[in-house]
Short mmCIF file of N, CA and C in Angstrom, two decimals:
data_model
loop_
_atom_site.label_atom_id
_atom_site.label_comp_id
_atom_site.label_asym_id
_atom_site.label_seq_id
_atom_site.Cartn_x
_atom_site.Cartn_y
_atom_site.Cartn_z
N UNK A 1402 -8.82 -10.32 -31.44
CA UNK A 1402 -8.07 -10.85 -30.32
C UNK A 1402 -6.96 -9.85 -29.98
N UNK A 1403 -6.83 -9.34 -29.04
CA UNK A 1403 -5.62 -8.77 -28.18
C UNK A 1403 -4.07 -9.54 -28.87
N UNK A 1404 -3.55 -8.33 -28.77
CA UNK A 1404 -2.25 -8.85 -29.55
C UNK A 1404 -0.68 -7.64 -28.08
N UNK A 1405 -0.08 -8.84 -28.30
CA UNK A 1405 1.34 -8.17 -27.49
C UNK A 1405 2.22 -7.69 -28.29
N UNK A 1406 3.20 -7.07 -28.68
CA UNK A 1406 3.99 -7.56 -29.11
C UNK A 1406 5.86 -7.26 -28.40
N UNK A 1407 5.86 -8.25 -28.86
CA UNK A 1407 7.45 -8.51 -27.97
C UNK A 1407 8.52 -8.20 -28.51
N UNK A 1408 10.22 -7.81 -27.59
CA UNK A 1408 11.18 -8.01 -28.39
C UNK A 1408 12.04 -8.73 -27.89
N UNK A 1409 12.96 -9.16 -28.96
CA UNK A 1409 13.83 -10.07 -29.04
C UNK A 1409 15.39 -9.74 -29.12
N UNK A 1410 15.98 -10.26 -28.53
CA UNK A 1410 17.45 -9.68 -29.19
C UNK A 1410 17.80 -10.35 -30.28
N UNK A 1411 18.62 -9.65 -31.11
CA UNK A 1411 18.89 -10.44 -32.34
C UNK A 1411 19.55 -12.39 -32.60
N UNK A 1412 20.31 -12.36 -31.27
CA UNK A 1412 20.27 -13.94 -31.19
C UNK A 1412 18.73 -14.83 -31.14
N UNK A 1413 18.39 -14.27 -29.77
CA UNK A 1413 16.90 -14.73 -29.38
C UNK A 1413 16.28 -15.12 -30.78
N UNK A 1414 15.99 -13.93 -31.51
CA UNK A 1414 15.38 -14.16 -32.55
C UNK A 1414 15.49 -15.02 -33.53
N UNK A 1415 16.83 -14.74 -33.89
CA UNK A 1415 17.71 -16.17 -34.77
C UNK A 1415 17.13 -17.60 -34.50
N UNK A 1416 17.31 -17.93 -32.69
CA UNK A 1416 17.39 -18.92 -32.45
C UNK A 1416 15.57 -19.53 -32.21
N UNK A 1417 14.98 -18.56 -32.37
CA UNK A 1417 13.53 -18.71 -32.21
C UNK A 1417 13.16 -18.96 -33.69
N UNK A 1418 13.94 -18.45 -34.68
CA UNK A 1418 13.58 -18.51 -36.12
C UNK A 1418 13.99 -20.38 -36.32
N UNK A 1419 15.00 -20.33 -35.84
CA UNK A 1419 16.01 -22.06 -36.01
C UNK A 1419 14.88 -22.69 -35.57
N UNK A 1420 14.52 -22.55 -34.05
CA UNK A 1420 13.16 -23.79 -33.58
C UNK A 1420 11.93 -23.51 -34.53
N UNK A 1421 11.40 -22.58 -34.72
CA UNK A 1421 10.49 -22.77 -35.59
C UNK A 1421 10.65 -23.69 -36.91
N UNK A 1422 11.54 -23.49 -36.93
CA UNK A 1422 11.90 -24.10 -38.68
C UNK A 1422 11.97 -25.40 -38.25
N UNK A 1423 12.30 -25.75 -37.19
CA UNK A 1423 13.04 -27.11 -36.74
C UNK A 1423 11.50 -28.03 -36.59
N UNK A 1424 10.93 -27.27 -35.83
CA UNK A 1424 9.36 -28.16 -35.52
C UNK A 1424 8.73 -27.93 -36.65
N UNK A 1425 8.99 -27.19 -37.87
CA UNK A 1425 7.47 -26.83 -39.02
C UNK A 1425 6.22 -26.08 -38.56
N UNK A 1426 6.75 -24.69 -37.89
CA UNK A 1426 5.80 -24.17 -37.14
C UNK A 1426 6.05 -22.75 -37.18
N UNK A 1427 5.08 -21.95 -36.96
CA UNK A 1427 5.33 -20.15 -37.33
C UNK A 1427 6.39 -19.92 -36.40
N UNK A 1428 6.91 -18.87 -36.39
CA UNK A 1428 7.10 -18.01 -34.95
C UNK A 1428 6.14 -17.89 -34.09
N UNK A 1429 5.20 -16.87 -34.63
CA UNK A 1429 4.30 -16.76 -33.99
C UNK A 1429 3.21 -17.64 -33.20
N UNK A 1430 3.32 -18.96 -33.39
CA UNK A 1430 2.50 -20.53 -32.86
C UNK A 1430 3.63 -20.49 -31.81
N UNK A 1431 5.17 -20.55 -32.22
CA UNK A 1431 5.68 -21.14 -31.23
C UNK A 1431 5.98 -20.42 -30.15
N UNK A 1432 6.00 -19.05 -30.24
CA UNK A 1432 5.86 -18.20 -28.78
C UNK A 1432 4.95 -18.23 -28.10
N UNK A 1433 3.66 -18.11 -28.56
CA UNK A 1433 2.11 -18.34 -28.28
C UNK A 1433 2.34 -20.05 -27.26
N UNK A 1434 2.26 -20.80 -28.16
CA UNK A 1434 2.71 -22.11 -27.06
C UNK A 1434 3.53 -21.79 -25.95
N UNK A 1435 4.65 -21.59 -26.21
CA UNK A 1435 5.35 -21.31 -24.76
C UNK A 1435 4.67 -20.45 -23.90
N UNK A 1436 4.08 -19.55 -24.50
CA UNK A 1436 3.20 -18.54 -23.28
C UNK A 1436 2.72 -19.57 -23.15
N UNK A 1437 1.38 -20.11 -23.77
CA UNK A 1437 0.46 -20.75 -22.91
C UNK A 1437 0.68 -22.11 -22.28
N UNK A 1438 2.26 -22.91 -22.21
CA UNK A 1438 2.71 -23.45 -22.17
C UNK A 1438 3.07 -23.02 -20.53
N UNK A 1439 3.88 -22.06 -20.39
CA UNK A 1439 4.06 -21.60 -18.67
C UNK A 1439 2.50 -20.59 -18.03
N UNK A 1440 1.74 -20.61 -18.55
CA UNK A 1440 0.50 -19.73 -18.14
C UNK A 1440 0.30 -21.36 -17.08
N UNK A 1441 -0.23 -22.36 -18.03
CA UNK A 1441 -0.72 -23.65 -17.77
C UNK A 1441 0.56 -24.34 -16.32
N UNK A 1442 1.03 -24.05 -16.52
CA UNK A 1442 2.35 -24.45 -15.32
C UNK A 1442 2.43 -23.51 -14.31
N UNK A 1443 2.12 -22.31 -14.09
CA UNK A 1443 1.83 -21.08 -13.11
C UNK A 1443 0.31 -21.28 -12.46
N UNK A 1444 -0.27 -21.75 -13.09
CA UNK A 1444 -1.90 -22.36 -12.53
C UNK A 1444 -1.67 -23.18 -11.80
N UNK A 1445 -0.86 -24.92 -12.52
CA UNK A 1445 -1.11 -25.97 -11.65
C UNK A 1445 0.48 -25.18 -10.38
N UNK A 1446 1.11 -24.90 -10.63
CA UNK A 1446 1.68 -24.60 -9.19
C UNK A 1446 1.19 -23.83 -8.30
N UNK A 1447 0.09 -22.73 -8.97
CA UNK A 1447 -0.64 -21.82 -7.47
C UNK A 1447 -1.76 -22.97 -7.10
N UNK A 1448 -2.39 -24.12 -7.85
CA UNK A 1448 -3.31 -24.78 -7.41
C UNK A 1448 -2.70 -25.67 -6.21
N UNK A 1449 -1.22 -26.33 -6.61
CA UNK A 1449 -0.05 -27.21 -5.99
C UNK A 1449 -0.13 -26.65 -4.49
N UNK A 1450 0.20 -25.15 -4.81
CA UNK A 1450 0.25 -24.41 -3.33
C UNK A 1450 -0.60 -24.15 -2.48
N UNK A 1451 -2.29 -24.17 -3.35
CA UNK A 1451 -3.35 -24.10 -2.42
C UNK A 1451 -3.53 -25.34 -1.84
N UNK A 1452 -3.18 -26.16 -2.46
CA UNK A 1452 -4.45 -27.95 -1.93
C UNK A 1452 -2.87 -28.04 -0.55
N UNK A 1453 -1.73 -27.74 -0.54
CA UNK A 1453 -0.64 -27.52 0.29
C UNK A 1453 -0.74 -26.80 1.35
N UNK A 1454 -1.73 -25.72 1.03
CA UNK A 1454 -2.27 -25.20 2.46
C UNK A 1454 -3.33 -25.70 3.14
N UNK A 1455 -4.23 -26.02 2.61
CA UNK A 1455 -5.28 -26.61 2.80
C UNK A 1455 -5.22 -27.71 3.86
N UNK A 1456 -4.34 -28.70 3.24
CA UNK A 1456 -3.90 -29.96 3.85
C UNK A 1456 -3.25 -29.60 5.06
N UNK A 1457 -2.10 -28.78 4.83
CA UNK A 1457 -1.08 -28.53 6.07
C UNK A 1457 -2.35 -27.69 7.44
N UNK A 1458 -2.92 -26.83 7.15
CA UNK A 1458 -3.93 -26.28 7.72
C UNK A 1458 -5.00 -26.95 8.18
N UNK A 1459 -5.39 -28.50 7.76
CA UNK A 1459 -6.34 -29.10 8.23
C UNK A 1459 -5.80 -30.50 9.20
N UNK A 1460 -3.79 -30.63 8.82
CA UNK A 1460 -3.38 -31.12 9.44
C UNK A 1460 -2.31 -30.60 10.52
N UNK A 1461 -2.60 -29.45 10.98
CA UNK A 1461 -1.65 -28.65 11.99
C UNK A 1461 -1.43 -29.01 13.29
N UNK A 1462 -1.92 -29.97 13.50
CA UNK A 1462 -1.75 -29.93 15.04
C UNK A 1462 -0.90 -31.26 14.55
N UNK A 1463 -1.26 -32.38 13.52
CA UNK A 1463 -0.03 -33.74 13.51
C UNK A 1463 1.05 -33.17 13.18
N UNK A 1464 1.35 -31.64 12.51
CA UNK A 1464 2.84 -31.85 12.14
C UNK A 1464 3.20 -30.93 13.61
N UNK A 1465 2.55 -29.81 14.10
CA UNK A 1465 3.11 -29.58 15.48
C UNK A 1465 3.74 -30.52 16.56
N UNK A 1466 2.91 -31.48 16.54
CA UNK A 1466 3.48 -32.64 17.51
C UNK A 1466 4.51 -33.74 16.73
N UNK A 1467 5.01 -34.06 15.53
CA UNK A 1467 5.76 -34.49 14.79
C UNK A 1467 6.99 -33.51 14.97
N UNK A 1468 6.66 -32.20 14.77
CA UNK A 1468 7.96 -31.46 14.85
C UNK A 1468 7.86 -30.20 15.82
N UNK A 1469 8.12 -30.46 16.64
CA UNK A 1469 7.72 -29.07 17.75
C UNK A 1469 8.87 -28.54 17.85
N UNK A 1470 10.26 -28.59 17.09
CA UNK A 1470 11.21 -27.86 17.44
C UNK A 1470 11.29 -26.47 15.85
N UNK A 1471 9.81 -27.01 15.22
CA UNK A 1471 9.57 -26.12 14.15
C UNK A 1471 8.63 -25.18 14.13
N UNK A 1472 7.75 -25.14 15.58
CA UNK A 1472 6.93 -24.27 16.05
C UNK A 1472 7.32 -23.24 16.15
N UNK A 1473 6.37 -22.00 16.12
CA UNK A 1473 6.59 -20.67 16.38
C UNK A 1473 6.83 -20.59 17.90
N UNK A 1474 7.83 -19.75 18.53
CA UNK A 1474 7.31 -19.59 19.88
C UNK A 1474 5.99 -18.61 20.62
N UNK A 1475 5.79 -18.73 21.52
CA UNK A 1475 4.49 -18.12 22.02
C UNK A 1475 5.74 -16.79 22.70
N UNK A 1476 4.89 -15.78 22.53
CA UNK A 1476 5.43 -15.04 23.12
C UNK A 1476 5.77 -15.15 24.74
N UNK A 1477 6.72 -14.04 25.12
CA UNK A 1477 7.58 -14.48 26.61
C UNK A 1477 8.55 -16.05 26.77
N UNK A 1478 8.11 -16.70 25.77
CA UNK A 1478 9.50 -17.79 25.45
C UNK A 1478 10.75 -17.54 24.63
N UNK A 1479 11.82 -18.51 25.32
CA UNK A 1479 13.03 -18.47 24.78
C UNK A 1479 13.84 -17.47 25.82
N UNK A 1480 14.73 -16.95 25.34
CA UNK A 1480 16.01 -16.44 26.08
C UNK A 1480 15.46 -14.92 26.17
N UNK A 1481 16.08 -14.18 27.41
CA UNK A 1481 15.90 -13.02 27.68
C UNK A 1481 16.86 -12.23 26.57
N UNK A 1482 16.47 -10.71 26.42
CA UNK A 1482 16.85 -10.24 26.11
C UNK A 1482 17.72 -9.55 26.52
#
């Protein structure tokens, strides 16, 4: 298996040594979790953001007419230059 390895500042470390000890768990488990802990949270928010386009994109014309002062303008509108 592919291996990283990371550094720590000497607090960091301390205080990563304290939680480990605190849960009964390696270092090494408990960094590993937190990676895969925000890997798993960076997924469901790019998924959050797709089904968000999706929706907004299949509902564009109800929020245009709900909010038309949030429309893009068409070009040649608005104030002269």
């Amino acid at each position: 298996m592919p291996a990283l390895n990371v550094e720590f500042s000497d607090r960091e470390l301390e205080d990563l040594r304290q939680i480990a000890k605190e849960r009964g768990t390696s270092m090494k488990a408990l960094v590993r979790e937190a990676a895969a802990a925000d890997i798993a949270r960076h997924r469901a928010l790019q998924e959050g953001a797709e089904a968000f386009r999706q929706f907004f994109a299949s509902h564009a014309d109800e929020f245009a007419a709900a909010f038309p002062d949030d429309e893009p303008r068409a070009e040649g509108e608005g104030r002269a230059a």
